[in-house]
PDB file of C-alpha atoms in Angstrom:
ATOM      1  CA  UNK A   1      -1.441 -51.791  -0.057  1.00  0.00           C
ATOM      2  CA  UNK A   2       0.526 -54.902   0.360  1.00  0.00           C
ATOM      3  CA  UNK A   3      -1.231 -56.665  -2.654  1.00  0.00           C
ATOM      4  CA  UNK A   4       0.511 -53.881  -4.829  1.00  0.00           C
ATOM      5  CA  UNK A   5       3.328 -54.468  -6.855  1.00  0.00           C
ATOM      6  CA  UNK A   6       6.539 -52.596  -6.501  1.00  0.00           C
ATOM      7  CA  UNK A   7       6.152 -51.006  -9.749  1.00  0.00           C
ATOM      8  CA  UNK A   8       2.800 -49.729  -8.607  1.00  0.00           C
ATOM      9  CA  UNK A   9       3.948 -48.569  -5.117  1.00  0.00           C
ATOM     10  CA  UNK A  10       7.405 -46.560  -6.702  1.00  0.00           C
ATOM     11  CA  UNK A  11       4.682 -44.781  -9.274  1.00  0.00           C
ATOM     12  CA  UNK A  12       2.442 -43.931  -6.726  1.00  0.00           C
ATOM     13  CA  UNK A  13       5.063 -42.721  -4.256  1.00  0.00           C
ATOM     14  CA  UNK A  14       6.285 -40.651  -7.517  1.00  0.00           C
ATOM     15  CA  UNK A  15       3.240 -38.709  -7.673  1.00  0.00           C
ATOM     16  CA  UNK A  16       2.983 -37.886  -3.934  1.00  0.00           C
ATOM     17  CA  UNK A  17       6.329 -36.503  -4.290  1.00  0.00           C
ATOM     18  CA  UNK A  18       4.866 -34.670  -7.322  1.00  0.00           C
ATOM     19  CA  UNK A  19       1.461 -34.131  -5.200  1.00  0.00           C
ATOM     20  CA  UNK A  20       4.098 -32.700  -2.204  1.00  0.00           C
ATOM     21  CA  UNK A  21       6.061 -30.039  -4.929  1.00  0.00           C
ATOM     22  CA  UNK A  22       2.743 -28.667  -5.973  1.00  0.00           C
ATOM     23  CA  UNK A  23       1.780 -27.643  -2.500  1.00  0.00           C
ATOM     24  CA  UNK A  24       4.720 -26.525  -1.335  1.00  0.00           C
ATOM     25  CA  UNK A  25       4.953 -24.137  -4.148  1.00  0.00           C
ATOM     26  CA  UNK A  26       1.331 -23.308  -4.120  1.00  0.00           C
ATOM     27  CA  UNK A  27       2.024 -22.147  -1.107  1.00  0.00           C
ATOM     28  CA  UNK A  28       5.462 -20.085  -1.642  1.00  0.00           C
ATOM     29  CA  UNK A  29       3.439 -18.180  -4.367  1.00  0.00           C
ATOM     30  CA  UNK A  30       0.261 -17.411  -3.354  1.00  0.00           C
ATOM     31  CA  UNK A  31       2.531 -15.082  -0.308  1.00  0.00           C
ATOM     32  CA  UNK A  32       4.792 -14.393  -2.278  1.00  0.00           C
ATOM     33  CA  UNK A  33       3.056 -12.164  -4.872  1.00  0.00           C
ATOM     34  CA  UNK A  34       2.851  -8.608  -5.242  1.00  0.00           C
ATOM     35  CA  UNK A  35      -0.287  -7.562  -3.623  1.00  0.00           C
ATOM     36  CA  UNK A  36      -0.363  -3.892  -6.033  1.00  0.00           C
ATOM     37  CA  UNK A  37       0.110  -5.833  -9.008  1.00  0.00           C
ATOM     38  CA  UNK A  38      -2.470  -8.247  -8.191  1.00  0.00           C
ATOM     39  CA  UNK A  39      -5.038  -5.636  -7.323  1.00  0.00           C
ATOM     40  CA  UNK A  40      -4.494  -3.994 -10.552  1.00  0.00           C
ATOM     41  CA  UNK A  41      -5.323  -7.322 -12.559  1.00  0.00           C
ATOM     42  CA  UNK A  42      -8.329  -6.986 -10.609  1.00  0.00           C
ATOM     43  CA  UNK A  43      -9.276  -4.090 -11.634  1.00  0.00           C
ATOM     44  CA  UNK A  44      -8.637  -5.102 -15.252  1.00  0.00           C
ATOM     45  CA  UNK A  45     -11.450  -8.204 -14.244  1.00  0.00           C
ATOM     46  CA  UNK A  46      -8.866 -10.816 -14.875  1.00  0.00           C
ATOM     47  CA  UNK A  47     -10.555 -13.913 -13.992  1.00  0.00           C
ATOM     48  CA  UNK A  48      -7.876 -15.891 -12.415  1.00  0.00           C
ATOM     49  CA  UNK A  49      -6.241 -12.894 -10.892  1.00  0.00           C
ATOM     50  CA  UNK A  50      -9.886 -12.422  -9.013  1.00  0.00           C
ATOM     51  CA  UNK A  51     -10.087 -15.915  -7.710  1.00  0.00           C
ATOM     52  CA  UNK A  52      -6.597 -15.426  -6.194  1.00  0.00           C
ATOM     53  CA  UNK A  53      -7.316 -12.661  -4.502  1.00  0.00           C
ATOM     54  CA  UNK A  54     -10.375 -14.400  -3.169  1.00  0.00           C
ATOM     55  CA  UNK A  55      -8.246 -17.255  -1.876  1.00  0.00           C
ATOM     56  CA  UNK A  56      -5.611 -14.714   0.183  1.00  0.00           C
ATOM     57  CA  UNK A  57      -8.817 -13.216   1.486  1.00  0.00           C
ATOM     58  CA  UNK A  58      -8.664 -15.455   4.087  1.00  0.00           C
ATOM     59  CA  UNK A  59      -5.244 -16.980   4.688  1.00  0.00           C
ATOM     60  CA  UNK A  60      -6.041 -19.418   7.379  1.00  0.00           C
ATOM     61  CA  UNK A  61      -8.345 -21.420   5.150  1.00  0.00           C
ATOM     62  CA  UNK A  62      -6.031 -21.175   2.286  1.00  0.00           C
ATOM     63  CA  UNK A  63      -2.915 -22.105   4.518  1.00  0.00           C
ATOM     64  CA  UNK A  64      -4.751 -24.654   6.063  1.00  0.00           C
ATOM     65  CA  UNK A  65      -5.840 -26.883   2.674  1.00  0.00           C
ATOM     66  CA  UNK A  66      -2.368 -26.456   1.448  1.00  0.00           C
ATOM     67  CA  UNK A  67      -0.636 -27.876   5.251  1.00  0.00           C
ATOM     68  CA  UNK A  68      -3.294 -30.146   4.941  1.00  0.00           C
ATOM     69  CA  UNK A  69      -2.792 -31.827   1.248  1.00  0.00           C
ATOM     70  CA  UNK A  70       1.090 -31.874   2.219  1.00  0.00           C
ATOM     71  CA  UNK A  71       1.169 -33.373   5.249  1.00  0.00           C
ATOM     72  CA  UNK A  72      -1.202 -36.276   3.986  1.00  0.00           C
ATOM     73  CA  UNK A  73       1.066 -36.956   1.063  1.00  0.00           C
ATOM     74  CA  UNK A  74       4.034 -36.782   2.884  1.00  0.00           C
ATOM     75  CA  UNK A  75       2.761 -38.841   5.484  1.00  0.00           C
ATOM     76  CA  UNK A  76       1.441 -41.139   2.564  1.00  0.00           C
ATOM     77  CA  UNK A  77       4.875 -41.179   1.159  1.00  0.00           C
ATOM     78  CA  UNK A  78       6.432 -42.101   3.446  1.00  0.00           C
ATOM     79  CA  UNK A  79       4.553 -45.034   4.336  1.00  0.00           C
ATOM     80  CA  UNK A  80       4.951 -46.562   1.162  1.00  0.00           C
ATOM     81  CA  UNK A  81       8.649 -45.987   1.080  1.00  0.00           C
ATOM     82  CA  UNK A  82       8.937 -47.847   4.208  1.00  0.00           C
ATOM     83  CA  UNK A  83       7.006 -50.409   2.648  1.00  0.00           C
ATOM     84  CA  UNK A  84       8.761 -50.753  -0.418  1.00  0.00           C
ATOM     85  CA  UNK A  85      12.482 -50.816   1.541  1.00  0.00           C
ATOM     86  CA  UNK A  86      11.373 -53.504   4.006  1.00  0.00           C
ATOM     87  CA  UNK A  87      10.544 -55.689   1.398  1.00  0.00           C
ATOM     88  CA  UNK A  88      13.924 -54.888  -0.744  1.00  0.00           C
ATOM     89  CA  UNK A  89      16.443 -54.868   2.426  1.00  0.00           C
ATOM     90  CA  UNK A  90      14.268 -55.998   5.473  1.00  0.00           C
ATOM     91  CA  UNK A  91      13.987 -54.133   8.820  1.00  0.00           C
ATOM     92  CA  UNK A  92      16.984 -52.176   7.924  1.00  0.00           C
ATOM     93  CA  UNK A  93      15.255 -50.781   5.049  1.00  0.00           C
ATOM     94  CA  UNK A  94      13.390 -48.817   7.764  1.00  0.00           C
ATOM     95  CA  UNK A  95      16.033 -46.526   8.335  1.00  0.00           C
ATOM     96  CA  UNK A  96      17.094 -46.259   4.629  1.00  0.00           C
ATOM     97  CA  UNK A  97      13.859 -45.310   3.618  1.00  0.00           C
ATOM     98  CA  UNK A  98      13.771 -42.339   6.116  1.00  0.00           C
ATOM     99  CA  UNK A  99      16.867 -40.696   5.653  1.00  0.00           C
ATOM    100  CA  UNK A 100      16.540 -41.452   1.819  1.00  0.00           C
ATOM    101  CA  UNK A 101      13.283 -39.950   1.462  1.00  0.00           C
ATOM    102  CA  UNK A 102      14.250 -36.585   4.041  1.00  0.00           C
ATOM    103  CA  UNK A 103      16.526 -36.026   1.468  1.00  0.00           C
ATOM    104  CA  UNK A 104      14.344 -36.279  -1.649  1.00  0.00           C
ATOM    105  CA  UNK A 105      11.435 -34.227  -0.203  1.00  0.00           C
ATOM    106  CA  UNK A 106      14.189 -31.924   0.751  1.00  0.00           C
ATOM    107  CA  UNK A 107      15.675 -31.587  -2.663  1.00  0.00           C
ATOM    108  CA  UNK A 108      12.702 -32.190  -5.081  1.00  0.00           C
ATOM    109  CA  UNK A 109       9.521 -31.380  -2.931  1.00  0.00           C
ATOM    110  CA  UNK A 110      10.380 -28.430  -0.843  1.00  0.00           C
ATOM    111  CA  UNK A 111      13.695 -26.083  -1.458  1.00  0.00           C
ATOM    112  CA  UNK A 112      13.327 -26.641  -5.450  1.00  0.00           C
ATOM    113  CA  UNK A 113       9.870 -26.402  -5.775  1.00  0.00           C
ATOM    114  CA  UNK A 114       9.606 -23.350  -2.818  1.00  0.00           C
ATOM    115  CA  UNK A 115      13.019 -21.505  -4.675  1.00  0.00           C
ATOM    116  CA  UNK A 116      11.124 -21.536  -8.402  1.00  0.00           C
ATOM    117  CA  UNK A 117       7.871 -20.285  -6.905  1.00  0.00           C
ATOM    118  CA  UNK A 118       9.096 -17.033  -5.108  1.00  0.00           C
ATOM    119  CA  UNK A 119      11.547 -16.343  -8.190  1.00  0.00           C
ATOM    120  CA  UNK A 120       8.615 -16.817 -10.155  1.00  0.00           C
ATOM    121  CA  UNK A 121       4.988 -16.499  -7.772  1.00  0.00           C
ATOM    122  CA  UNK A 122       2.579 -15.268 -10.333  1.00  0.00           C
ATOM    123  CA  UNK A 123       3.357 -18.205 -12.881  1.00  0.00           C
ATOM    124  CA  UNK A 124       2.659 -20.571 -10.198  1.00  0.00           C
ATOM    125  CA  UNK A 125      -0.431 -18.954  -7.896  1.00  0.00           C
ATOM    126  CA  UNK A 126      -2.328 -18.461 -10.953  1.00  0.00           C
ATOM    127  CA  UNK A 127      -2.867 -21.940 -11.826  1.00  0.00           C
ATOM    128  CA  UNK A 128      -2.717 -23.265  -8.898  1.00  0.00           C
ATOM    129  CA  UNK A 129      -5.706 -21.199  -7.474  1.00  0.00           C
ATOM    130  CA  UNK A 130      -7.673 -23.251  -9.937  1.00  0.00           C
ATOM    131  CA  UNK A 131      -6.431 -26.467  -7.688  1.00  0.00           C
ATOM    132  CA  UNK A 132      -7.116 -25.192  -4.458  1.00  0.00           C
ATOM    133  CA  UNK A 133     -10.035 -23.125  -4.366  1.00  0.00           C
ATOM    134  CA  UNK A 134     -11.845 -26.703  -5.098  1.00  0.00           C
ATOM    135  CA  UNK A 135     -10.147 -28.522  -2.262  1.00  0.00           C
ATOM    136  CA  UNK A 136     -10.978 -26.317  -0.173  1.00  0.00           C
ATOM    137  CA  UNK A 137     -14.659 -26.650  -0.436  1.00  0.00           C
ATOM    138  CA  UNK A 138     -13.696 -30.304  -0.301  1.00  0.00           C
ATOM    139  CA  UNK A 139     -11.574 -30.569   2.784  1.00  0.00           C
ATOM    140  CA  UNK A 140     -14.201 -27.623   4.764  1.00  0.00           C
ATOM    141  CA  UNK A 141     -14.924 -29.554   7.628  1.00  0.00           C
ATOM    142  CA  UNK A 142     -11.416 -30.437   8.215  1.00  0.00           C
ATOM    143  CA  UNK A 143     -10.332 -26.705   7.920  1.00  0.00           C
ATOM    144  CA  UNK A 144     -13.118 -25.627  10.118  1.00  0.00           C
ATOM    145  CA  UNK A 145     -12.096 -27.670  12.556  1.00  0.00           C
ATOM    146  CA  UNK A 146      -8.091 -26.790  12.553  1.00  0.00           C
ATOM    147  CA  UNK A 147      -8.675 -22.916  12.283  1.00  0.00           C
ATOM    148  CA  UNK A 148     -11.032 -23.433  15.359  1.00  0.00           C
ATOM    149  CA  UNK A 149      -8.402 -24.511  17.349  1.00  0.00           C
ATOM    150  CA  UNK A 150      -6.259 -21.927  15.526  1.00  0.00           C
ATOM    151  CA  UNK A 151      -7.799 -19.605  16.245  1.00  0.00           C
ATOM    152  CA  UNK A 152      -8.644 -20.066  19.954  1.00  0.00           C
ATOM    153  CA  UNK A 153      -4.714 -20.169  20.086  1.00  0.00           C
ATOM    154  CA  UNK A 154      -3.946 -17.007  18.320  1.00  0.00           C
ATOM    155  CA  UNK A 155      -7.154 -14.913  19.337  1.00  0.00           C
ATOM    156  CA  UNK A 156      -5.443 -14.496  23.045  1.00  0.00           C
ATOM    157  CA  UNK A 157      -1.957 -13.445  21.792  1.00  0.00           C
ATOM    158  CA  UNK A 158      -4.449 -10.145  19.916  1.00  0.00           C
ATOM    159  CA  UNK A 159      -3.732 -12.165  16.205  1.00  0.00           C
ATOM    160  CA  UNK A 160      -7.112 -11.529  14.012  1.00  0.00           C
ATOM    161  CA  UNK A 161      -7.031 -14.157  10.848  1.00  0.00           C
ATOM    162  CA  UNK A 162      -9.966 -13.001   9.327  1.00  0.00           C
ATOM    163  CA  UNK A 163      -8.426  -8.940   8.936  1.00  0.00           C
ATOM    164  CA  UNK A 164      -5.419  -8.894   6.239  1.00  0.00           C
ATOM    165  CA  UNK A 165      -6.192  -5.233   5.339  1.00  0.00           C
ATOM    166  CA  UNK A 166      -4.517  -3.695   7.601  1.00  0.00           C
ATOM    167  CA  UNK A 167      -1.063  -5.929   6.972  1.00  0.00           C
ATOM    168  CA  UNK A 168      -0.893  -4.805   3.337  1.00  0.00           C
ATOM    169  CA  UNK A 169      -1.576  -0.668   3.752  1.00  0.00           C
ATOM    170  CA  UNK A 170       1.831   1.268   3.524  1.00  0.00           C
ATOM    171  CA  UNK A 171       3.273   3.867   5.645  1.00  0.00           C
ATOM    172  CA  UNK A 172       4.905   7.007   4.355  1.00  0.00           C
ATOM    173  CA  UNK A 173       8.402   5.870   4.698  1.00  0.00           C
ATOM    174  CA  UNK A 174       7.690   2.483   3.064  1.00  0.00           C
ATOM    175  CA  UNK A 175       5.370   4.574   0.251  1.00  0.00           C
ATOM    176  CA  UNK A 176       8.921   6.634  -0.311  1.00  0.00           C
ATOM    177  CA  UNK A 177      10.865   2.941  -0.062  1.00  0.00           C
ATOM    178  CA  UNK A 178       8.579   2.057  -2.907  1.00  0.00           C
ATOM    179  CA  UNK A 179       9.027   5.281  -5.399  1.00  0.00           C
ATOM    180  CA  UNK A 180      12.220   5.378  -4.474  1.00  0.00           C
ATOM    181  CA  UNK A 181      12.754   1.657  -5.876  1.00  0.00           C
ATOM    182  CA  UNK A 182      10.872   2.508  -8.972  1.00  0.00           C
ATOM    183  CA  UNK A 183      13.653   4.016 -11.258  1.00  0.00           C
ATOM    184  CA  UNK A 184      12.383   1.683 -14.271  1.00  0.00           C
ATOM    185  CA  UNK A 185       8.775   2.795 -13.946  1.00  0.00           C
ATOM    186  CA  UNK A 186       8.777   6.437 -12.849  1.00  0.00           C
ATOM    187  CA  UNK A 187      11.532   8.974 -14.531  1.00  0.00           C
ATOM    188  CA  UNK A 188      13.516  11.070 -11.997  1.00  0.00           C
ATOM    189  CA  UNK A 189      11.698  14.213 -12.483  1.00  0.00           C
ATOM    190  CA  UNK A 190       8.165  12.648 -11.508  1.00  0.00           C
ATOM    191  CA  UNK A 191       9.656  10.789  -8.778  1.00  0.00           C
ATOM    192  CA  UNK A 192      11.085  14.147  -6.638  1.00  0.00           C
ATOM    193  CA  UNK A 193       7.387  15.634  -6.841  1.00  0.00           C
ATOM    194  CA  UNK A 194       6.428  12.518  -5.727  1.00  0.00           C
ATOM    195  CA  UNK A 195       8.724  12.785  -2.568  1.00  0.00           C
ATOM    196  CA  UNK A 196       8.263  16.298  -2.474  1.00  0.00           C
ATOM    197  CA  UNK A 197       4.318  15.139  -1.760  1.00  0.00           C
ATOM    198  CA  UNK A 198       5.470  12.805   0.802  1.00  0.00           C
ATOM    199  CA  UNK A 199       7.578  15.302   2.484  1.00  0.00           C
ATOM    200  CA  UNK A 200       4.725  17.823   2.358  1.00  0.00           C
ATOM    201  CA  UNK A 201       3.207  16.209   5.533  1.00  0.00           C
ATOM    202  CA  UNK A 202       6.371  16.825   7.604  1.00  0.00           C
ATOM    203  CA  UNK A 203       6.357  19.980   6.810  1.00  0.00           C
ATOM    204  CA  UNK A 204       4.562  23.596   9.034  1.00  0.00           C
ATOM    205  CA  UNK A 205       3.705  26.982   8.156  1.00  0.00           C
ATOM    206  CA  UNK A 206       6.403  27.980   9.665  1.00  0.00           C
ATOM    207  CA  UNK A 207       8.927  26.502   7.106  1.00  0.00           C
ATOM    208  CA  UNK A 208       7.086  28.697   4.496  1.00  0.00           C
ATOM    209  CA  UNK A 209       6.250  32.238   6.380  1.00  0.00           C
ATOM    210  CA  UNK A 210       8.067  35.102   5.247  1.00  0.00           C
ATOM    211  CA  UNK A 211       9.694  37.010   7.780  1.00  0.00           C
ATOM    212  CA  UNK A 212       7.775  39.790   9.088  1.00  0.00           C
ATOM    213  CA  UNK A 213      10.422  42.437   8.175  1.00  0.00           C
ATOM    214  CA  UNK A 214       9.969  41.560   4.291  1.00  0.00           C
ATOM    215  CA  UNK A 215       6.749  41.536   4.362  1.00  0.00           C
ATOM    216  CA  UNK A 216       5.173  43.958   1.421  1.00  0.00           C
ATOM    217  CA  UNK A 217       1.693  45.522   2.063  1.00  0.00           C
ATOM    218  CA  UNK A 218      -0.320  49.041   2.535  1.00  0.00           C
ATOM    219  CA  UNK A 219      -0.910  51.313   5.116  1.00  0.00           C
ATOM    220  CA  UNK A 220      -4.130  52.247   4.930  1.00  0.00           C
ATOM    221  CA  UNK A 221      -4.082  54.737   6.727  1.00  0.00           C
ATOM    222  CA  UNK A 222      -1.906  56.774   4.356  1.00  0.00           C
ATOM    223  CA  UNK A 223      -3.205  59.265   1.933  1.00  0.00           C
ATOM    224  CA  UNK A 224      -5.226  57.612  -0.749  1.00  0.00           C
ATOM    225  CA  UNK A 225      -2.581  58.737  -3.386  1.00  0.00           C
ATOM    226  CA  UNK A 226      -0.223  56.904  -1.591  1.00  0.00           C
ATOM    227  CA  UNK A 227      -2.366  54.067  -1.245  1.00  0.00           C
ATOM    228  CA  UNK A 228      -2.907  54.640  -5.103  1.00  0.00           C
ATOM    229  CA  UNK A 229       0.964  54.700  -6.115  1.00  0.00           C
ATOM    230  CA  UNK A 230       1.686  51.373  -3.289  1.00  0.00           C
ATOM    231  CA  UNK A 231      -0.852  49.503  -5.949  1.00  0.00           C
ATOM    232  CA  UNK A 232       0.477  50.274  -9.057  1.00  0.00           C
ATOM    233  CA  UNK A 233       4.301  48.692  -7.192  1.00  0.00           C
ATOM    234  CA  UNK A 234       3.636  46.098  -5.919  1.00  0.00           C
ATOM    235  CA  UNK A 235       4.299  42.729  -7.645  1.00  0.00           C
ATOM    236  CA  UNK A 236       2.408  40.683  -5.122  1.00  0.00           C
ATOM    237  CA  UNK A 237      -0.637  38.529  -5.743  1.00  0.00           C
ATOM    238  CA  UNK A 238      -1.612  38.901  -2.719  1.00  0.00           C
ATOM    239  CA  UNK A 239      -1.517  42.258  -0.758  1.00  0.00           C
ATOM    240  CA  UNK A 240      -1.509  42.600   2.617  1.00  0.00           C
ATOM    241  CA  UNK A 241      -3.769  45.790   4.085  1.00  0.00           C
ATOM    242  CA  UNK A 242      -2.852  46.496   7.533  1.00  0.00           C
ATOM    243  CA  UNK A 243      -3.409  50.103   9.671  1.00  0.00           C
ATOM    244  CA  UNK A 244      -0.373  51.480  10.846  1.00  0.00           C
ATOM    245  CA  UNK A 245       1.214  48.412  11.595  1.00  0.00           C
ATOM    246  CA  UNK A 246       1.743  44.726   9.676  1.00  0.00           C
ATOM    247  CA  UNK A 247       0.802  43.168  12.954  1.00  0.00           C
ATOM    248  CA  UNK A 248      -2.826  44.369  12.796  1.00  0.00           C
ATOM    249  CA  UNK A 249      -3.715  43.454   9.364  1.00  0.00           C
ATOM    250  CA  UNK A 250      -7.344  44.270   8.173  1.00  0.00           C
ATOM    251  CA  UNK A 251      -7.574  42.503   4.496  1.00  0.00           C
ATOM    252  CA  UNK A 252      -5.561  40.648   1.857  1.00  0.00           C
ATOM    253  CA  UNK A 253      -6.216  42.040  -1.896  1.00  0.00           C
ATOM    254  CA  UNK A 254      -5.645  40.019  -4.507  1.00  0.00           C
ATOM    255  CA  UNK A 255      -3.643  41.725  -7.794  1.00  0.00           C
ATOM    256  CA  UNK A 256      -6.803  40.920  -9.923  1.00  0.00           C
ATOM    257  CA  UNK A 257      -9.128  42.691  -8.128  1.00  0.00           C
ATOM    258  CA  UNK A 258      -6.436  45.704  -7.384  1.00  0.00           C
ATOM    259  CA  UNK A 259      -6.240  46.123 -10.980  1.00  0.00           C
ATOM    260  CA  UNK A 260      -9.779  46.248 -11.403  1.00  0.00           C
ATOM    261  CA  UNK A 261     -10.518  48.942  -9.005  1.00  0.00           C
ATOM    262  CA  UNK A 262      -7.512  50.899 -10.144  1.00  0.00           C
ATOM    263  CA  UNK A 263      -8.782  50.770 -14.102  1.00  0.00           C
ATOM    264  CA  UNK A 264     -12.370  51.006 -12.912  1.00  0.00           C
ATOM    265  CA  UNK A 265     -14.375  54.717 -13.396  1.00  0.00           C
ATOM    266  CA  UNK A 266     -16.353  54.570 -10.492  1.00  0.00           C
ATOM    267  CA  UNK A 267     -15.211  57.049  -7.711  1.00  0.00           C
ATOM    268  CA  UNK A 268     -12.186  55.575  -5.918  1.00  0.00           C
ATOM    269  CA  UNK A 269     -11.761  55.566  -1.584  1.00  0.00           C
ATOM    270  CA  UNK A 270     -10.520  53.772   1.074  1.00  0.00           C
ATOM    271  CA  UNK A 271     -13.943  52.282   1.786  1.00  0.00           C
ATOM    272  CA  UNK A 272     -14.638  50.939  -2.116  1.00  0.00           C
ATOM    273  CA  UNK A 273     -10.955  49.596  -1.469  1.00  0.00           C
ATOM    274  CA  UNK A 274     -11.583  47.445   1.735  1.00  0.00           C
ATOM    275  CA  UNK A 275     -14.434  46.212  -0.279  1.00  0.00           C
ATOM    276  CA  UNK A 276     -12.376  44.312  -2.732  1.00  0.00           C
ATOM    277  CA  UNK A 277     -10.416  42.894   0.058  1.00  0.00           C
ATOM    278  CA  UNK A 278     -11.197  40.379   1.850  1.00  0.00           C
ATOM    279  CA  UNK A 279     -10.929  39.024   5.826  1.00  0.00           C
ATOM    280  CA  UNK A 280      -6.933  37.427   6.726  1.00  0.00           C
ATOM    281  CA  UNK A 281      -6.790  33.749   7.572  1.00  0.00           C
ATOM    282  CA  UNK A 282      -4.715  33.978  10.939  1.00  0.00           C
ATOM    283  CA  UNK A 283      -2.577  30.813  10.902  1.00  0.00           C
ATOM    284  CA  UNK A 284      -0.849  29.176  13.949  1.00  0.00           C
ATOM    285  CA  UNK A 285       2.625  28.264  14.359  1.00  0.00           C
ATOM    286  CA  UNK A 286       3.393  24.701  14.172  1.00  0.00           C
ATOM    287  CA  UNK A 287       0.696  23.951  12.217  1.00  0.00           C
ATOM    288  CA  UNK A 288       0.870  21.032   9.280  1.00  0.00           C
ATOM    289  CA  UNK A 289       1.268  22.991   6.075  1.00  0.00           C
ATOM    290  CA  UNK A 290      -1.088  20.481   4.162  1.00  0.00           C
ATOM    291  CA  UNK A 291      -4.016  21.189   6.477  1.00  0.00           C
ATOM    292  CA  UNK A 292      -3.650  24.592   5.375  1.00  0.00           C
ATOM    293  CA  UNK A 293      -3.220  24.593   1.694  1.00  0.00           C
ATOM    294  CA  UNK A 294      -5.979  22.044   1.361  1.00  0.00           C
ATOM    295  CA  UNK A 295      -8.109  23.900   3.043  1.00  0.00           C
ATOM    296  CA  UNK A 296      -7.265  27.571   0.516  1.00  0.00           C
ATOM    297  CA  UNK A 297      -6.996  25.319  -2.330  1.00  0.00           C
ATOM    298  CA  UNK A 298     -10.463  23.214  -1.694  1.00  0.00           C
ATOM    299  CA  UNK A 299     -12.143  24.138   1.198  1.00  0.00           C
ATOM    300  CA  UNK A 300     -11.856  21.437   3.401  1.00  0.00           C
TER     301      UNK A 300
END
């Protein structure tokens, strides 16, 4: 390196600096992008969007070739700087050079380079995914052997680099953070049945019951006129059939089939009546609403 002219040392130490930018930015984008948005360029089979989300599939390897490349240039860098201000003012060139170049790589290689790529991540990862997925392969062994030592650091303190899934799902008050935020995307109306939804799961049966005193159903053990005239009032879809009391009920009729036996011409009675009916789901308090209506709405 000493046979090299100062021209060629300042260029060279111009494109480490360039060489430093490019990781530090690689690496500001690539976690700084919107995981959602990247899975749905996925899904679309965008190329580049798929070989980015290969690279953040394991972070350690990815982290590690970017630390890697910009430590080695840095280091680089600042070798030949010394170099080049020893021979320009001597010894004290020494110190020049290191407070001179903390500065640059401060200003041009790190905050400037680190700022543009989290305003901007997706203009940046992209294209540089086609820069590191290659050094990787290249620089394997080396990463091997850093995560391995990684690795045996973090894997006591319960830290597991190989699982990311876990670190990207959402919980329901981040999921309402998120529609909440989305006032450009999602008009107002959609987004309250959206939280409605998300409220659903804090919700029990008991927020919904109906109290017991207006509770609308048939004694069946009336007359069967009465039973007869009780049908053709109530404006239920659902019709409670109890005996003698609303705490021991015996069937729930729906409307449609109460209307068919009423038009029907076969003989009428309390017995063809129960027969349309059909068992009550008993319900306990406290229960999650959800688990309920899933379960009338789809069986489960």
């Amino acid at each position: 390196m000493n046979d090299l002219s100062n021209t060629s040392l300042l260029l060279i130490l111009l494109g480490l600096l360039v060489l430093s930018a490019f990781f530090s930015s690689s690496e500001t984008s690539m976690m700084s992008l919107n995981r959602y948005q990247l899975r749905h360029l996925v899904s679309k089979n965008n190329r580049t969007a798929k070989l980015v989300d290969y690279l953040l599939k394991r972070p350690d390897k990815l982290i590690s070739a970017i630390l890697i490349g910009n430590n080695f240039v840095n280091i680089l860098a600042s070798a030949i700087a010394t170099i080049l201000a020893i021979r320009v003012w001597g010894d004290t060139g020494i110190a020049i050079a290191t407070i001179t170049l903390t500065i640059i790589i401060l200003i041009f290689a790190e905050v400037t380079p680190k700022t543009m790529a989290a305003l901007h991540p997706k203009k940046i990862a992209f294209p540089a995914a086609y820069v590191l997925n290659p050094l990787i392969k290249v620089f394997s062994p080396l990463i091997w052997l850093v995560n391995l030592f990684t690795n045996l650091i973090l894997k006591p303190l319960g830290v597991n680099t190989t699982n990311t899934e876990d670190k990207e799902a959402l919980n329901p008050e981040e999921l309402r953070t998120v529609v909440l935020e989305s006032s450009k995307v999602i008009p107002r109306r959609h987004r309250n049945m959206l939280l409605s939804i998300l409220d659903l799961e804090k919700v029990t049966v008991d927020d919904i019951m109906i109290p017991r005193q207006e509770i609308s159903g048939i004694d069946i053990s009336e007359s069967f006129d009465q039973i007869m005239q009780a049908l053709k009032r109530i404006q239920h879809t659902r019709i409670l059939l109890y005996k003698n009391d609303p705490d021991h009920p015996i069937g729930i009729l729906h409307s449609k089939k109460a209307l068919k036996f009423i038009t029907s011409n076969v003989e009428k009675n309390k017995a063809q009546l129960l027969q349309h009916s059909v068992e009550p789901y008993f319900v306990p308090t406290g229960n999650p609403l959800h688990t309920h209506l899933s379960r009338l709405l789809w069986g489960e």
